[in-house]
Short mmCIF file of C-alpha atoms in Angstrom, two decimals:
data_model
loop_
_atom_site.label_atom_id
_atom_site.label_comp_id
_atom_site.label_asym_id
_atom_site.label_seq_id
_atom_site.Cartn_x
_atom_site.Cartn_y
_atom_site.Cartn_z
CA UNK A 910 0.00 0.00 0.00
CA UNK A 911 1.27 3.40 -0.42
CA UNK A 912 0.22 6.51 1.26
CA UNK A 913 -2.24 9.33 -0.21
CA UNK A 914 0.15 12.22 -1.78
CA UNK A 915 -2.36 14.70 -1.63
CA UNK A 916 -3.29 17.06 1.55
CA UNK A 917 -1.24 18.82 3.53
CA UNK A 918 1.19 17.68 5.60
CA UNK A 919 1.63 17.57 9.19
CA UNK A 920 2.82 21.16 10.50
CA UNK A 921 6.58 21.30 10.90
CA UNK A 922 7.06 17.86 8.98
CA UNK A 923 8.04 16.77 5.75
CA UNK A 924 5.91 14.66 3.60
CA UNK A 925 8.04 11.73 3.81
CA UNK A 926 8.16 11.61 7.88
CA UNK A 927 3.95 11.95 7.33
CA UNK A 928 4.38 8.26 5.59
CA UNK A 929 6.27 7.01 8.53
CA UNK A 930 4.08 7.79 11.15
CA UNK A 931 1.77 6.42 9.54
CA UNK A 932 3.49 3.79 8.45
CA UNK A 933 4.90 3.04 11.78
CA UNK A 934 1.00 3.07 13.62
CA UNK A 935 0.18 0.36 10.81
CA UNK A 936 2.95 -1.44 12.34
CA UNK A 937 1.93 -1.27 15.86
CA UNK A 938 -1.42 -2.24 15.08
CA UNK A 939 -0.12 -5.13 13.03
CA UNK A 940 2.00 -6.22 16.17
CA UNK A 941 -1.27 -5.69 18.59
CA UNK A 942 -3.01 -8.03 16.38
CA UNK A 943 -0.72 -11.00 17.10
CA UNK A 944 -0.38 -10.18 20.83
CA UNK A 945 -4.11 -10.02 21.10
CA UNK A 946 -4.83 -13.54 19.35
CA UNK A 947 -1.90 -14.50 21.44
CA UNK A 948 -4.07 -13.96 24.58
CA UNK A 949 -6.89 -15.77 23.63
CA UNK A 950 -6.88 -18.99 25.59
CA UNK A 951 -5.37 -17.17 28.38
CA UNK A 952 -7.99 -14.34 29.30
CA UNK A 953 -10.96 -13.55 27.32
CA UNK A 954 -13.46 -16.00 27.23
CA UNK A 955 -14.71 -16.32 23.66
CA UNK A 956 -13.96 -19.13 21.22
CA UNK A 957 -10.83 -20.09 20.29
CA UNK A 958 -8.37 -22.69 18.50
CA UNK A 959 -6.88 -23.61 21.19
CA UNK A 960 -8.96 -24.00 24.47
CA UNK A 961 -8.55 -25.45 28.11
CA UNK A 962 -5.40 -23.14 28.53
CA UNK A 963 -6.21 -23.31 32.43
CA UNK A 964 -6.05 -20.25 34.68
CA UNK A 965 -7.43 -17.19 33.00
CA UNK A 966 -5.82 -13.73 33.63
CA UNK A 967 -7.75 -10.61 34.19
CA UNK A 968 -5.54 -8.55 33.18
CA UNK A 969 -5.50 -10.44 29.34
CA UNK A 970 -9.40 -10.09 29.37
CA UNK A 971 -9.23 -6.53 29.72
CA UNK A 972 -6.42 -6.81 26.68
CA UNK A 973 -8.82 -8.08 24.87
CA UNK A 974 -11.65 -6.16 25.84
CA UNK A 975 -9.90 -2.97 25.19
CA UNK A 976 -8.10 -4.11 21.75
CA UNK A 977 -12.04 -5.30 20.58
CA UNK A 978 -12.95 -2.07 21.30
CA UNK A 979 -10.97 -0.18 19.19
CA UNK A 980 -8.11 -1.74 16.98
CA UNK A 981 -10.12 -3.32 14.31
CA UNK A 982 -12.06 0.04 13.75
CA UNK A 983 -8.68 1.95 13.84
CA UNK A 984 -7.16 -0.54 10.84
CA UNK A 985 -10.31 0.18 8.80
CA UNK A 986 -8.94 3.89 9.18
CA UNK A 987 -5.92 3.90 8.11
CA UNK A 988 -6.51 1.74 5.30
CA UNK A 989 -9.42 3.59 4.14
CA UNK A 990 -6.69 6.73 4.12
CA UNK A 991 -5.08 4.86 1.64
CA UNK A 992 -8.04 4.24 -0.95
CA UNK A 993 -8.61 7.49 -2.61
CA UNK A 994 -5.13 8.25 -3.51
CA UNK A 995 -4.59 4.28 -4.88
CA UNK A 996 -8.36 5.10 -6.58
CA UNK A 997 -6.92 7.97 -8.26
CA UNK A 998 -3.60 7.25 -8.91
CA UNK A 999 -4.51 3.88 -10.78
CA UNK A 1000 -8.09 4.36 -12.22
CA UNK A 1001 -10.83 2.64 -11.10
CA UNK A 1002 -10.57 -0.48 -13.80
CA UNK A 1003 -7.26 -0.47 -12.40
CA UNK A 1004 -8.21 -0.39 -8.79
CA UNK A 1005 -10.77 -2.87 -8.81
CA UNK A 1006 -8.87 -5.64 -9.90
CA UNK A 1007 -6.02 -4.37 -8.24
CA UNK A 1008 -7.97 -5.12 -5.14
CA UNK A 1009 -9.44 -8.40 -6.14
CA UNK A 1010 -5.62 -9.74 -6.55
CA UNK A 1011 -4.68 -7.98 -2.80
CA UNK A 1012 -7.67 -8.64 -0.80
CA UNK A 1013 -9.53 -11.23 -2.69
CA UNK A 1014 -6.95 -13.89 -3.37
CA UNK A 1015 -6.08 -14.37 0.09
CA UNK A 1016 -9.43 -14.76 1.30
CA UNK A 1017 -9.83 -17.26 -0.98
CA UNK A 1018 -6.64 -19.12 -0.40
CA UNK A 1019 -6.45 -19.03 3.22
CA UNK A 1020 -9.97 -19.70 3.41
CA UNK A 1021 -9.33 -23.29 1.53
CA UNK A 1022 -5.96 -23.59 3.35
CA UNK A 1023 -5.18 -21.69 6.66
CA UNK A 1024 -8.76 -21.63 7.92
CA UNK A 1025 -9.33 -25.79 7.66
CA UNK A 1026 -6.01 -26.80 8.81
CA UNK A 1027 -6.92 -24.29 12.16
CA UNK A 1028 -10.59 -25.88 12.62
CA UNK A 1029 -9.31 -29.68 11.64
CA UNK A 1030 -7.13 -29.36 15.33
CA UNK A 1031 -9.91 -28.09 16.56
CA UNK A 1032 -11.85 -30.97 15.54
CA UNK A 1033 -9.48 -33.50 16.16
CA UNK A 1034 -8.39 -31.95 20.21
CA UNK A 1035 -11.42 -30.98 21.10
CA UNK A 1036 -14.22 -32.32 19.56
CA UNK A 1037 -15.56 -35.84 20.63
CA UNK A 1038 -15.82 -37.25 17.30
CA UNK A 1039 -14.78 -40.62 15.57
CA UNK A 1040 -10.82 -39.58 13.88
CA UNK A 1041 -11.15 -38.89 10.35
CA UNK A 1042 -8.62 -37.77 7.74
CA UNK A 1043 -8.03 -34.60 6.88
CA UNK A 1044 -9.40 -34.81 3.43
CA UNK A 1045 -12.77 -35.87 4.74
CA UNK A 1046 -12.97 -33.59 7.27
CA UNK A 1047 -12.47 -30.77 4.28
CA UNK A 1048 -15.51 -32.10 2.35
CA UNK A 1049 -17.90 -33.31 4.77
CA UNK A 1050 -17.48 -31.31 8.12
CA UNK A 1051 -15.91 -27.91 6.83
CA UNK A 1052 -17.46 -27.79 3.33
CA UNK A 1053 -20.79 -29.30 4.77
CA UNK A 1054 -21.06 -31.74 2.11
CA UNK A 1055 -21.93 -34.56 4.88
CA UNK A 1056 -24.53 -34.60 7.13
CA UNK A 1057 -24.74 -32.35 10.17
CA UNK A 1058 -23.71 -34.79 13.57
CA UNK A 1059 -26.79 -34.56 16.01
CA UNK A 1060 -25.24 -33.11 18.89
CA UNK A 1061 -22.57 -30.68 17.21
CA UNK A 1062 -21.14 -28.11 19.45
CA UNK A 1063 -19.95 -25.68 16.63
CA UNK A 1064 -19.03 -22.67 16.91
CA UNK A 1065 -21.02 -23.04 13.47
CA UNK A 1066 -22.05 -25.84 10.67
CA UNK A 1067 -20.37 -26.59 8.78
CA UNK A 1068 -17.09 -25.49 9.63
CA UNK A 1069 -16.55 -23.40 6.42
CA UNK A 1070 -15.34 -19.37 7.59
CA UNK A 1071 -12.54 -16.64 6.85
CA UNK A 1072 -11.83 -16.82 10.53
CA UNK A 1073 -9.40 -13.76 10.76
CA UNK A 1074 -9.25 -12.94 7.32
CA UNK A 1075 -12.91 -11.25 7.76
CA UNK A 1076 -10.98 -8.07 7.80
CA UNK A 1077 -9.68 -8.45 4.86
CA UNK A 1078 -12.74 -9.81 3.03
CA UNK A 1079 -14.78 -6.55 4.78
CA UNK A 1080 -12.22 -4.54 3.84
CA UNK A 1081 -12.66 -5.59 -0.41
CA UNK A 1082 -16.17 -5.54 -0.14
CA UNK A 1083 -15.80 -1.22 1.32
CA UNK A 1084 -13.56 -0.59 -1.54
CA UNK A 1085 -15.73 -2.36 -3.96
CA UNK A 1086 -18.56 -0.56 -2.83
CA UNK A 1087 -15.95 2.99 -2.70
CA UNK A 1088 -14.96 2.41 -6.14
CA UNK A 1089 -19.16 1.95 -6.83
CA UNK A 1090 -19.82 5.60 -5.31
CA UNK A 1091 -16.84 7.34 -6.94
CA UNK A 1092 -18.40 5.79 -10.70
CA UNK A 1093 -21.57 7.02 -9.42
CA UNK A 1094 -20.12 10.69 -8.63
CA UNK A 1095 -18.24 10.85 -11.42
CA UNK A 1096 -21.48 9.94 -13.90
CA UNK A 1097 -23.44 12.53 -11.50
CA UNK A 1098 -20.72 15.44 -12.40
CA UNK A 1099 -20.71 14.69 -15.86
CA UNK A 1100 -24.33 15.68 -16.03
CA UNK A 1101 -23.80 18.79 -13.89
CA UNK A 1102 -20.75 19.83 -15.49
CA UNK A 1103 -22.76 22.86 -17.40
CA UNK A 1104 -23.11 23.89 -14.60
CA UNK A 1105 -20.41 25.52 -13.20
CA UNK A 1106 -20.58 24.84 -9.61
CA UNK A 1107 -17.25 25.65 -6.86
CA UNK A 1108 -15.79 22.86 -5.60
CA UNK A 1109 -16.62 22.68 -1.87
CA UNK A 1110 -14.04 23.98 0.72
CA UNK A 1111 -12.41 21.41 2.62
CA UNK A 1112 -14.08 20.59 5.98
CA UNK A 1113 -12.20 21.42 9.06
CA UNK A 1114 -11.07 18.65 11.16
CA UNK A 1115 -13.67 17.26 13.90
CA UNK A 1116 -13.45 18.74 17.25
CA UNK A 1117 -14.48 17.98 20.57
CA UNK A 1118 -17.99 18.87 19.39
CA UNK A 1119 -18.12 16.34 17.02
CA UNK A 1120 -16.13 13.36 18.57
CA UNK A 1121 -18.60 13.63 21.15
CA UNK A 1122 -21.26 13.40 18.59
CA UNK A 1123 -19.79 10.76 16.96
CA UNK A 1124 -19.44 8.30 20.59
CA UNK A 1125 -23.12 8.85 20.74
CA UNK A 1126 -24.16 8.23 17.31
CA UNK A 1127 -22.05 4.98 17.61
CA UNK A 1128 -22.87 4.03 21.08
CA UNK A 1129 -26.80 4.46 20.00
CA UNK A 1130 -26.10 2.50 16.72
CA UNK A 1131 -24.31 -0.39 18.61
CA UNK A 1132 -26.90 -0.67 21.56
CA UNK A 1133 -29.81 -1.00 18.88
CA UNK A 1134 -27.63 -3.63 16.63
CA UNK A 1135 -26.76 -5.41 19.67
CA UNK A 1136 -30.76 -5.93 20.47
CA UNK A 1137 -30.79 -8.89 18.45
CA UNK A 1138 -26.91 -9.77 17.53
CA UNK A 1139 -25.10 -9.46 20.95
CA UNK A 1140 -20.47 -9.29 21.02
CA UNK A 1141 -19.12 -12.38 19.31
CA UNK A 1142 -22.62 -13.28 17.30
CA UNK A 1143 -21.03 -13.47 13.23
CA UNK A 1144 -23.74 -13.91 10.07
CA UNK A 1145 -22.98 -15.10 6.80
CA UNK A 1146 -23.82 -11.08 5.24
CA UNK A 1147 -25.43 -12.07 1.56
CA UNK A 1148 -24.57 -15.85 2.20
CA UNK A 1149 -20.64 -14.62 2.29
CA UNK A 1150 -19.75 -11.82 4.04
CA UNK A 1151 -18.24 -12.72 7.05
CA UNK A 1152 -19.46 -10.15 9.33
CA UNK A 1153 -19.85 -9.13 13.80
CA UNK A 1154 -23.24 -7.07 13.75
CA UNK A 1155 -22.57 -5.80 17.08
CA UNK A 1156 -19.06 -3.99 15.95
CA UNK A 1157 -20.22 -3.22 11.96
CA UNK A 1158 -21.10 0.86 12.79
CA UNK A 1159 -17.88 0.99 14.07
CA UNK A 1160 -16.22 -0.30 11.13
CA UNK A 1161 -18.27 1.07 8.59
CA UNK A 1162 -18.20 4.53 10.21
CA UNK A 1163 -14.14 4.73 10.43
CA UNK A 1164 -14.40 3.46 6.99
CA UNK A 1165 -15.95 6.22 5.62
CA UNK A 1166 -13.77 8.35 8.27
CA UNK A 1167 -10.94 7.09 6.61
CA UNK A 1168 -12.27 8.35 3.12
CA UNK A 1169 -13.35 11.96 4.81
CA UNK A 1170 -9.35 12.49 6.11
CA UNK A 1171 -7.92 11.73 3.03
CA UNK A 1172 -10.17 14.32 1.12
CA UNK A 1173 -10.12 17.03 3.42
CA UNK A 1174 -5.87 16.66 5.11
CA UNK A 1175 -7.33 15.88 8.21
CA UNK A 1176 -4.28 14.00 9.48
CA UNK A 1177 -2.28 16.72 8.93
CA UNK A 1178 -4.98 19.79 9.87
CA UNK A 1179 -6.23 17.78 12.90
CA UNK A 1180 -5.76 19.77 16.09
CA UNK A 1181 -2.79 17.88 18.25
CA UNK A 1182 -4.09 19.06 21.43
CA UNK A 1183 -7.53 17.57 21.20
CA UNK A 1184 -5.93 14.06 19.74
CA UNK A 1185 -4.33 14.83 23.19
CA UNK A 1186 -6.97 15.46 25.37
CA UNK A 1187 -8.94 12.49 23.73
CA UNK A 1188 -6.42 10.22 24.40
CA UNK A 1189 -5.90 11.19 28.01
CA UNK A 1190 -9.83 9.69 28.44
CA UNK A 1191 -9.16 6.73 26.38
CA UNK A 1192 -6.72 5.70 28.67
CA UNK A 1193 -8.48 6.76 32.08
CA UNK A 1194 -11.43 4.47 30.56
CA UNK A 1195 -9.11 1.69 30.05
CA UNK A 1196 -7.65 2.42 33.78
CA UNK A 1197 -11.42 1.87 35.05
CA UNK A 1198 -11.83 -1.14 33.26
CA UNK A 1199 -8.93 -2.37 34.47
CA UNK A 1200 -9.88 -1.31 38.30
CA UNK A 1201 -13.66 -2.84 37.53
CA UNK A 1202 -12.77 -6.08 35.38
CA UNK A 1203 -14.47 -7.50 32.10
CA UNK A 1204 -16.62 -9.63 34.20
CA UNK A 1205 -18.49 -6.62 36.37
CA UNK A 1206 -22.39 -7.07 36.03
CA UNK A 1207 -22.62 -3.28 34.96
CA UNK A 1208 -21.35 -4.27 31.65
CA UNK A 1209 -23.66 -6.42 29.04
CA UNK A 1210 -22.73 -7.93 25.58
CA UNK A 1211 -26.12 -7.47 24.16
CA UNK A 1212 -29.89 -6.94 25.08
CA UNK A 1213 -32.52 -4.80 26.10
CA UNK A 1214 -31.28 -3.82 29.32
CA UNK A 1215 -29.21 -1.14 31.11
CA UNK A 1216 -25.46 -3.22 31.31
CA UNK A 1217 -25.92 -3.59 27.12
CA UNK A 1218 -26.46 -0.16 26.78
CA UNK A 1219 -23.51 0.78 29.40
CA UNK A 1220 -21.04 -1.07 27.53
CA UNK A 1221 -21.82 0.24 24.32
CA UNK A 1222 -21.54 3.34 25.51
CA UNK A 1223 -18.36 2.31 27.27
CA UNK A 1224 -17.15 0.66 23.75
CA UNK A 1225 -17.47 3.62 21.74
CA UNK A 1226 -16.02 6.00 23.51
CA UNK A 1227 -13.23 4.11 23.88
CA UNK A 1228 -12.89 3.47 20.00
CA UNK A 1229 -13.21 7.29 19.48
CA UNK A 1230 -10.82 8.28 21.68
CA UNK A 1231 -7.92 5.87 21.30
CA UNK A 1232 -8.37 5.84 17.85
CA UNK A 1233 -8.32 9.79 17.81
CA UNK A 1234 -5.34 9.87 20.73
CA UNK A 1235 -3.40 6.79 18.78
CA UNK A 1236 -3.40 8.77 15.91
CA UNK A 1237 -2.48 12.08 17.27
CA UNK A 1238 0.47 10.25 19.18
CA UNK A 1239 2.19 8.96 16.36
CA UNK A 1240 1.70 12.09 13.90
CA UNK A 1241 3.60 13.99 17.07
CA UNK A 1242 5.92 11.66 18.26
CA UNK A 1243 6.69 8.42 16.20
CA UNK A 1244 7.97 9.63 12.78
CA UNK A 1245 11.34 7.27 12.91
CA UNK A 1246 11.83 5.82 9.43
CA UNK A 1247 14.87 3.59 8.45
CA UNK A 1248 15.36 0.82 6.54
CA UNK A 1249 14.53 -1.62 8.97
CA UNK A 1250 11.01 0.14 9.86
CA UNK A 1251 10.03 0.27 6.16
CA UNK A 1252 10.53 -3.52 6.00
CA UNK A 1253 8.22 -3.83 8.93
CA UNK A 1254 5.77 -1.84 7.21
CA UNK A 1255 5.76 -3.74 3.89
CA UNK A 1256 5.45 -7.16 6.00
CA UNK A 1257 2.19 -6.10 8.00
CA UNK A 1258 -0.43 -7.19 5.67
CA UNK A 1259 1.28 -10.56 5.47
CA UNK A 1260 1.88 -10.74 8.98
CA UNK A 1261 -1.64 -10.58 9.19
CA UNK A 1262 -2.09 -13.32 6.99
CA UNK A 1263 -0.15 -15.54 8.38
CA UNK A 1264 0.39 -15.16 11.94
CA UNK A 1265 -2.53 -17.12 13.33
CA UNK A 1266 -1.81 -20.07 12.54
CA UNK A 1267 1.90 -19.96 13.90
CA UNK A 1268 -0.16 -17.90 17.26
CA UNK A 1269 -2.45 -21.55 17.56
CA UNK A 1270 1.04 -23.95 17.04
CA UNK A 1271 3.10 -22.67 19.49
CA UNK A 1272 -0.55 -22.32 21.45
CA UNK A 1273 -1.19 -26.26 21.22
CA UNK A 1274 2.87 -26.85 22.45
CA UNK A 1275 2.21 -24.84 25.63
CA UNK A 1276 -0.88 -26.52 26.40
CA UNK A 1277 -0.85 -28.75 29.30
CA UNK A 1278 2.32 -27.74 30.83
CA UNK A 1279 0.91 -25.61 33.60
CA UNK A 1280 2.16 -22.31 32.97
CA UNK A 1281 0.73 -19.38 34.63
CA UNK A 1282 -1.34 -17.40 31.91
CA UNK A 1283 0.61 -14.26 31.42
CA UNK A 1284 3.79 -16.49 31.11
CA UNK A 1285 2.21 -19.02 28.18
CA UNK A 1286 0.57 -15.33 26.87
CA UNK A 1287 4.71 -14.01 27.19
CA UNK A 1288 6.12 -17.17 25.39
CA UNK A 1289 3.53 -17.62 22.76
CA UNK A 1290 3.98 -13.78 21.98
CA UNK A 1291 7.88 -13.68 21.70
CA UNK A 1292 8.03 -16.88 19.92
CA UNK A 1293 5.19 -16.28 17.29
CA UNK A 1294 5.62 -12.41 16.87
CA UNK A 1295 9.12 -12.96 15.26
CA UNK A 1296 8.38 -15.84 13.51
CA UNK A 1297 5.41 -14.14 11.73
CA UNK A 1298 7.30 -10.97 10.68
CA UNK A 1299 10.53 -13.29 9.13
CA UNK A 1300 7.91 -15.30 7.68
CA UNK A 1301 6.20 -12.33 5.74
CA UNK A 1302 9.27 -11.35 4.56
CA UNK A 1303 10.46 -14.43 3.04
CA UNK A 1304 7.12 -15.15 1.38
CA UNK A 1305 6.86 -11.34 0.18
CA UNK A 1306 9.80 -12.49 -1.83
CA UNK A 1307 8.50 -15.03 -3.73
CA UNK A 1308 7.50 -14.35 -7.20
CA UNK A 1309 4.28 -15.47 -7.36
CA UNK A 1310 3.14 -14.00 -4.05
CA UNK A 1311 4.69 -10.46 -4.50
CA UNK A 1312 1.69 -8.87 -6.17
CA UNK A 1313 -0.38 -10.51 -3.61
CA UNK A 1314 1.56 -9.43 -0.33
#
């Protein structure tokens, strides 16, 4: 991916140090992602790969709470930042298929490679079922061409899902559906262009006025999704789209956030001391959690009911402002670059790709050897971190994967 070259630039920066703090928060988030999947036997209680890791830490549930709340929404950001300028810069014949080979191929792929190798250990560790080989649990348990066992336990029949490559499906199907309303505008101004109408200023960068509009147009949206599609609850969107209900207005709304900096040079117009300010609550909100603990009654995962609508409201605010403060942070005070940082960068998407199922492997050779859950959450993260990022960089290499990765 490359960054927009339109917009200003950050104040007192070059243009080049504006792609590295970006590039260097894509990073970070990148590395978040693996220590958060890291975590998962080991604190949060949702469904994993790898279970029975034995004593869960609090402090790795409110990880997890915290990273749910935000980090997903904040990578739909930044990569929306980068749509208009690859929209433009290629055409959008050009950008379409562009993203079918970037986003779409490796759905596909690891959808019909990573995905069943992760939920064949499942099956065979965890589910009480006759053994079977691999190629028949492809066909008839993850494919659902066999009949559904009475008793199944799930998480879902069959077995067929992008596990964590939803993001990156999501993420085609918003730029299809980008490169859609851009055709649209562009046939629209055609028709108008008699008419000799000023391009509109750009609009100023949201302040505290409208972040705080924003956490309650989110909070509201979430509470009401979350009515009948509580945390956790995934739908097959159109039969395909792998998609969490409860979390969409997030990611749909820094989607289209995304889109909105790049046209108007927010990141670089954006006000430091309210990024500031913002993230100073995002992190007192994340102290209370930590003080309360993911398990408090106040807080609900879905419902009619006063703990639902106290975590959504919790949730959202702490999505705008660490994703505001986050932001603001890195523009100020992480614009390192270097050789060794711009290989980082290039790996992240195939970190992504890849890193689960080295995360669940090193996951399944901890298991059962009574370590203390922030020490198998310690050793699972140093070992598979690493081993992801060398990884990336070896396949990012290969001919045949380059345009891909």
């Amino acid at each position: 991916m490359h960054t927009p070259t339109s917009g200003p630039a950050v104040p007192g920066t070059d243009p080049a140090l504006r792609l590295a703090w970006l590039d260097n928060l894509r990073i970070a988030l990148t590395v978040l992602v693996v220590l958060h999947h890291a975590a998962q036997p080991y604190g949060p209680s949702d469904w994993w790969y790898v279970q029975g890791g034995g004593s869960r830490s609090p402090a790795l549930a409110t990880l997890s709470a915290v990273d749910g709340a935000f980090f997903m929404s904040l990578f739909f950001f930044v990569s929306a930042v980068l749509v208009p300028a690859s929209y433009e810069r290629r055409g959008a014949r050009h950008f379409v298929t562009g993203r079918l080979v970037r986003l779409g191929v490796p759905v596909v792929a690891g959808a019909l490679t990573i995905v069943p190798g992760l939920m064949y250990a499942y099956y065979v560790h965890y589910r009480d079922r006759p053994p079977i080989t691999f190629g028949r649990y492809f066909t008839e348990v993850y494919l659902g061409l066999g009949n559904e066992p009475a008793g199944w336990t799930g998480p879902s029949w069959p077995d067929l899902q992008f596990g964590h490559l939803w993001f990156v499906q999501n993420l085609l199907a918003y730029s299809l559906l980008y490169a859609v309303c851009r055709a649209v505008a562009v046939r629209v101004g055609r028709r108008r262009a008699g008419t000799r109408t000023p391009a509109p200023a750009p609009a100023a960068p949201p302040g505290h006025r409208a972040l705080l509009a924003l956490t309650a147009a989110l909070a509201s949206a979430a509470f009401l999704v979350r009515l009948r599609y509580p945390l956790d609850s995934w739908i097959p969107f159109l039969g395909f789209l792998q998609v969490e209900p409860a979390r969409f207005p997030q990611y749909a709304a820094f989607f289209v956030l995304g889109v909105l900096a790049h046209r108007h040079g927010w990141l670089g117009r954006f006000d430091a001391r309210t990024g500031w300010l913002w993230l100073m609550g995002g992190l007192l909100a994340v102290a209370v959690l930590a003080a309360v603990g993911t398990d408090a009654p106040a807080f609900g995962a879905g419902g009619a009911n006063g703990p639902s609508a106290l975590w959504a409201a919790y949730e959202s605010f702490v999505c705008v402002a660490l994703c505001v403060g986050l932001t603001t942070l890195f523009r100020e005070a992480a614009t390192a670059s270097g050789p060794f940082l711009r290989e980082l960068a290039q790996d992240g998407y195939a970190v992504y790709i890849v890193h689960v199922p080295l995360v669940v492997a090193v996951q399944y050779a901890l298991a059962g050897r009574g370590l203390p859950a922030a020490a198998a959450w310690a050793a699972a993260s140093l070992t598979a971190l690493p081993a992801a990022f060398l990884l990336a960089a070896a396949l990012r290499r290969l001919p045949l994967l380059r345009r891909v990765l």
